[in-house]
Structures are given as structure tokens and as C-alpha cells.
Amino acid sequence: MLAMVRKEILVLLRDRASLITLFISPVLFMTVMSFALGNSFHSLGSPGKLSISIVDEDHSAAAQGVVKALSSSGELQVTSALGGVPLSAAQAQSRVHSQTDAFTVVLPAGFQQQVAGGGAPKVDFVVDPSSSRQVVDPVESAISSLIVTVTSQEGTTLALTKLGDAQSDPGVKAAIQAQVAALDSTTHQVDSTVSFPNGEGAKKYPSVYQQEVPGYTVMYVFFIVTIMAGSIMVERREGTFRRLLSAPMPRWQLLLGKVAPYLLVAVVQVGILLSFGRFVFGMSLGAHPLALLPISLALASCAVALGLLLASVARSESQVMGMGTAAVLVLAALGGCMVPGVFMPQFMQHITHFIPQGIALNAYQDVLVRGESMTAILPGAGILLAVAVGMFALALPRFRFVR
Amino acid sequence: MTTNLVAPRDVETAPAAETEIEAEDVLTADGLVKKFGDRAVVDGVSLYVGKGEILGFLGPNGAGKSTTIAMLTGALAPDAGSILVNGVEFAADPMRAKALIGVVPQEIALYPSLTARQNLAFFAGAYKLGRKVREERINWALEVAGLTDRAGDKVSSYSGGMQRRVNIAAALLHQPQLLFLDEPTVGVDAQSRNQIFETVLKLRAEFGMSVVYTSHYMPEVEQLCDRIVIVDGGRVLAEGTQQELLEPLGEGLLEWSLNAVEAGLLKKGIETLAVAFTAHGETTVTTSGDNTPTLRVRVKDMPATLRKVSDLACEHGLGLGGIRLGRPDLESLFLDLTGRQIRDGA
Ligand SMILES: Nc1ncnc2c1ncn2[C@@H]1O[C@H](COP(=O)(O)OP(=O)(O)O)[C@@H](O)[C@H]1O
Ligand SMILES: [Mg+2]
């Protein structure tokens, strides 16, 4: 048994392509994506600030509150006036057109009135079509939530109160006070869907690696599927299984000797990738890092079980590569490893909860981002383990050592 | 020793002495069947291997040889039939049966990225050998393969012949009583082939090892094997020593190929010659070919037949350039049994 694990690891260590797939590729991916999104390696230079402009067509206190809040967020390069003159919509448009700004936020006339009326304030975004959705979307949704936050809390509350005081009409005053209360509840909603923690919001705003490290970790763990299934196909083709079957060793031992090393490799892979996030990106491991262990074990089991299932149903090595790669990529996408679930349409978000990758990613983020403890992630880990057991049960009766 | 020979449930029915006599056959397989889908790839194969015997298992590609070996070595479960290894029923106690056999698969069943020594160490690990014995056996097997010098090199860096030799060495580590060699000389140069032959003979001489030697290459089976089983289409066509198998073929084989001119001289084509030989008393006469029509005659009485040939040549004005005479061999036997050349494949 131990000899089998040793052999498998030796063979894998000499298989450069697989090593690159499992370890180098995800590390490169994480690094490149983090650079691209300009949110890590602060020490290597000033963080790439996204340039935006904001146009106030309402000329109201509420709109000015938003402008001020955006300008002071520190993470954005905000232009609201040129030479002391407020930016016009046309100017802002041309700035976006010339790619000076990634996009512009237009607060149209009637903004304050809508806020005061308790409705959803209308805000227009003018976006440079070439700018990446992955960059613009999170900022856009962040700004939206910021707008709601600003118009509802602190400064805005003050502004509205002041506005109400100035009116001195008891009817309007009451309406404004009702509005303050209404907006408070709206804030919670916005915060929870975009997961943009309140106080720390501005500081944590570039949580790129908190999405990316677990996302790509989960995605890349599943590449063990093609590597493991491929190795089984090779042993089938090359007759090494045939030789081992002629030895006085029960089949289950042989199978275990083939599966266990990949489980080990997958767990080690998770460890390396999360450590990379921790020590290179300074990603926080949350308040309960030990809780990462059961998730990782369950995730690795899932990947290995899928590998065995693939090896049991595929008829050729090219099928393994084709089906395996397709499954890994599609499942990663559905699981929200590539594009965060928040940016997916509703039905896709539902699907995510049924995809092992989505369950794992969610559990990881529970620990990494939301600071949850062991008890919070155990159900997720349990589901993953159950999925793994289910796939093993599907695979075993179909598994063949010889062609 | 005797305790090893008796399968537990045979004890009551068979007295020990009798079992021992039966058990002189290291392997007995009876009525083996393996189906893939509806197709019986092995269709009732029975064979036995005596102690220290080298059995040739001969048949064209696709005859079902490897599938039979897979069943005999526990890689595939037979759909029907029984297998006894040294008196142990395979299905009843596979671990005990497996401890007695070694298999050299048709493929190079090694890990190419590992060294020869690493490969041997790994496969030795599948048998319960003490650490010291294991080291000794690995060194011995490397010596047998003539690869002691290059034991630390990756198998992928070896020539085809060297890989074949490691492939064999990996089956010897537990010194099995019965060794299966599935086409062990495919893609091997003459020198390595001879080395492999010598190894097989030496193993028999030193350990009394019995061998099942699979091949679709007749001459090597003729050279090496004590007894031969010929299979085709999953069935045994013939079985016996080389002498037993070739005896019915008579003294030899005469093959007469005609060129276009010669064929034109015959009024009714080559059939004319076939009729003449049949009338002359030869029993098996086959004809084939359109471009260079060929006549094959199994010859009982060589001098008489040669006289007949020269008579016919004179009579029809044919040349003798297309005539070949041969001693009967397994190739001609297979042709005789199936009407096909063994190398034609399935
Ligand atoms: N797993 C399998 N499924 C279907 N057909 C098979 C399988 N294995 C072997 N065969 C077929 O069975 C026949 C015999 O194969 P094999 O035993 O390898 O022949 P040989 O070793 O004599 O060349 C071949 O036609 C082969 O294609
Ligand atoms: Mg074969």
C-alpha cells in the first residue's frame, strides 16, 4: 500500500505537465489576475486606482453627499469638477470615450426628490465598452451600495434632517423622518447581497484575492480529475494493472493504492495554494483557519471521486482529457470560481449552491471572509463528502482494471 | 509441498497420492470462455502445462491469446470454465494461486519515468518478501535481464530490447513456478531475442519453472517450446508436441507459383495442375491467387511427387522457377487448419 502511494507520487513528481497544471498554473493565474485587477502587491507601487467621474445634474445636497463620499473613499480617482466648474454630462462622456475614466456616474435631476420620496434613486452609469466587466461590475455595484449607504446613513441622515428642518413643514418633516428609517433597512439588503462589510468597506474594497485564491484553488483542485483518470487509463493501456492483478493482492488494495495518493496530492495542493494566498498576498485566513481543513478534505475527496468516476465511464484517454477538462471548467464557472456568484443572474446563483465547487467556495469564504468557525462550515463539508461518496458508489461497479 | 497441492475441498474425495500425480500439471484450464458483449473472444479453451514444461501458445493476432492469459492470471474473471494452479482452484483461493504465477504482459508493463530498480522494487512490494530477500531478488532479476549496470536509469531511456528484458525481470521477483510470457519478443532485435530465449531456458533449468509462451511468430515457438497449443478465433485448433502436430502433414510441402506466361500455357488454369496432383494421390491440394496463381501440395511421397512435377512441366511447357519445397512447419500446419497464413492476422 505504502509502496503504491510512493510509486504514484514518484511518477507524478516526474510528470512535469501535471505538476504545472496542479501547482504552477493556479499560482500564475492568481498572480496575474491580482495584478490585472491592481489590488495586491501594494508595496510594489501605488495601487492602481480606477478613474471615474461623477456628474451632479441634480445640484442637491443628497447628490453632493454622494460625490463627497465617493471622492473620499480613497480607492477611486474621482473627478467631479474641472477647474472648479462642475463636470457636465457631455464632458464626462468624452472622458469615458477617451478612456480617461473607466466610467462615469450621472446623478440625474430629481435624484434628491426620489430619495426623499422613498423610491429607488435613479443613477446612470456610462461605461467604456472596452473596460472589463470584471472590473467595472464590482465597482459599479460597490458605488450603488455606497450611494444607498450615503443617502441613508450618517451624512445623508444629517443632510436630510437639515433639509427637513429648513422646510419647517411638519408633513414634509415626517416624510423625511420616515424615509431615514426606510433607507436604513435598504442598507442592510444592499450590504448583504454585495457582501461589502460596513465599517471596513473602503479598506476591504479590493478583496480580489479573497475571491480569487479560494476560487482558483477550488477550480484547480479538480484538475486532479483528468490527471488521475488519465493515469488510470495509462495503467490500463500499459498493462501495469494487468501485472499487479496477477500479484496476490486484493483488488480493493490496488484501488485504494491508486486513489489515496491523489487524495493526498489534492490536499497538499489546497494547502500550497491557500498558503500562497496567505503569505504572498497577505490574505487573511479568517478567525478560524482550522475550519479550512474539513472543507479541504471534503473537497479533495470530491475531486478524487470524480476522477475515479471519469476513469470508470470514459472509453479512451482522449475522452478523459475532453470530458474531464470540459467538466472541470464548466463546473468551476457554475460554481462561481471564475466570476463571483454575485455577478451572476439569479438562476445561476441558485445552481451554484448545487455544484460542489460552489459549495466548497462558499464554505471557504465563510471562513476566509466572513470569519465563520468550524460549526458553520460543517454542513457544507458534509454535503461535499456525501457527493464524494455518491460518486464513488457510482464509479465502483463500473470500474475496470483492464480494458 | 503436498499440503500445497491439495485444494481444501478436494481432500475428502481424492486420496493424497492420487492428487499428487494429478498435480504434476502446474496448470490445468478447462473450458474457458470470455465474452465481450455477444462475442465470445475465448470460446472453450482447455489446456494444461506440465511441470518444467514450456508450452507454446500460438495463434494470429486477435486469436484470444492475451484474453486467455488474462483469465489464467486473474486479471479477468472467466465467464465459464475452471482453472487449477498446482492443484489450487483459482477461483476458490486466488491469492494462493497468484503467489505461484508470474506474468509478463504483452505491453511493456512498467513505469517509464521510474528507473529499472524502482520499477522492480515496486513490483516486488506486491509480494510478501522480506526486505533482505527482496533486495537479493531485485539484484538477481537485474542480473538475469543483464541490466545491472543501468539499473539506475529511467526505463524510458532504454532500447526496446532492454525494456522487454526489464518487463520479464519484473515477473521473476517472487520466483514463480509458472511464468506466462505474452509475446515477449515483439519489437526486439535478434540479439535481445536470443537473450530472452536463453533466459527462459535457464529459468527452467535452474528452477524447474514452467512457462506458457505466447506468440504469433512460428519459428520461435518451434525453437523453444516442448508442446504447442494452436488457437484461432478463441478456440483450440490443435495441440501436441511439434512432432505430433507436424506428422499428419507428411514429408513436406510443395508450392508452385506460376508467372503470367506459364499460367497462359495451362488450358484451364492452375486447376488443371490441381486435378493432376489429386489424381496422383496427394490429399490436400489448394490453389490461390490471380496474378501469380499458386498451387500448394502436401507431399506424402516426395520423390514420386517430384517426378510428377517434372512430367507436368514437360507436358504443359512450364518452367520450374516457381517451385519451392519446404519441410512441414507450424506455418504450413496453420495454413492447413485455417486456409490462412498465420501472419495475416485476424
Ligand atoms: N475489453 C475488450 N472488449 C472487447 N473486445 C476485446 C476486449 N479485449 C480484447 N478484445 C478482442 O478480443 C479479441 C482477442 O484479443 P486478444 O486476446 O488480445 O488476442 P491476441 O492476444 O491473441 O492477439 C480481439 O479481437 C480483441 O479486439
Ligand atoms: Mg495478445
Coordinates of C-alpha atoms in Angstrom, one line a residue, chain A residues 3-4 6-8 10-11 14-15 235-251 258 401-403, chain B residues 66 70 73-76 95 98-99 101 103 105 107-111 113-115 118 122-123 126-128 154 167 170-171:
Chain A
A3 CA 4.7 1.4 -1.8
M4 CA 1.8 2.2 -4.1
R6 CA 5.2 6.2 -3.0
K7 CA 5.3 5.0 -6.6
E8 CA 2.3 7.2 -7.6
L10 CA 7.3 9.5 -7.7
V11 CA 5.6 9.1 -11.1
R14 CA 8.3 13.3 -12.8
D15 CA 5.3 14.3 -14.8
E235 CA -2.0 1.8 -16.3
R236 CA -4.8 0.1 -18.2
R237 CA -3.2 0.6 -21.6
E238 CA 0.4 -0.2 -20.5
G239 CA -0.6 -3.4 -18.7
T240 CA 0.8 -2.4 -15.3
F241 CA -2.7 -3.1 -13.8
R242 CA -2.6 -6.4 -15.5
R243 CA 0.7 -7.2 -13.9
L244 CA -0.5 -6.0 -10.5
L245 CA -3.7 -8.0 -10.7
S246 CA -1.6 -11.2 -11.1
A247 CA 0.0 -10.5 -7.7
P248 CA -1.6 -11.9 -4.5
M249 CA -3.1 -8.6 -3.5
P250 CA -6.8 -7.9 -3.1
R251 CA -8.3 -5.6 -5.7
K258 CA -4.4 4.2 -6.7
F401 CA -8.6 -2.5 -14.2
V402 CA -8.2 -4.0 -17.6
R403 CA -9.6 -2.7 -20.8
Chain B
S66 CA -3.9 -12.4 -24.3
A70 CA -5.7 -12.6 -18.5
T73 CA -3.5 -14.9 -14.3
G74 CA -6.5 -13.4 -12.5
A75 CA -6.8 -10.2 -14.4
L76 CA -10.2 -11.2 -15.9
M95 CA -4.3 -15.3 -3.5
K98 CA -1.4 -15.9 -7.7
A99 CA 1.5 -16.4 -5.4
I101 CA 2.4 -17.5 -11.0
V103 CA 3.1 -12.8 -15.8
P105 CA 2.2 -8.8 -20.2
E107 CA 2.7 -4.5 -23.2
I108 CA 5.8 -3.0 -21.5
A109 CA 4.0 -3.0 -18.2
L110 CA 6.5 -0.7 -16.4
Y111 CA 6.5 2.9 -15.3
S113 CA 9.6 7.6 -15.7
L114 CA 11.0 5.4 -13.0
T115 CA 14.3 3.5 -13.1
Q118 CA 12.5 1.5 -8.8
F122 CA 7.7 -1.5 -6.6
F123 CA 6.5 -4.8 -8.2
A126 CA 3.3 -6.6 -4.2
Y127 CA 4.7 -9.9 -2.9
K128 CA 5.3 -10.7 0.7
K154 CA 14.9 5.5 -16.3
N167 CA 9.4 -6.4 -18.4
A170 CA 9.6 -7.8 -13.1
A171 CA 7.7 -11.1 -13.3

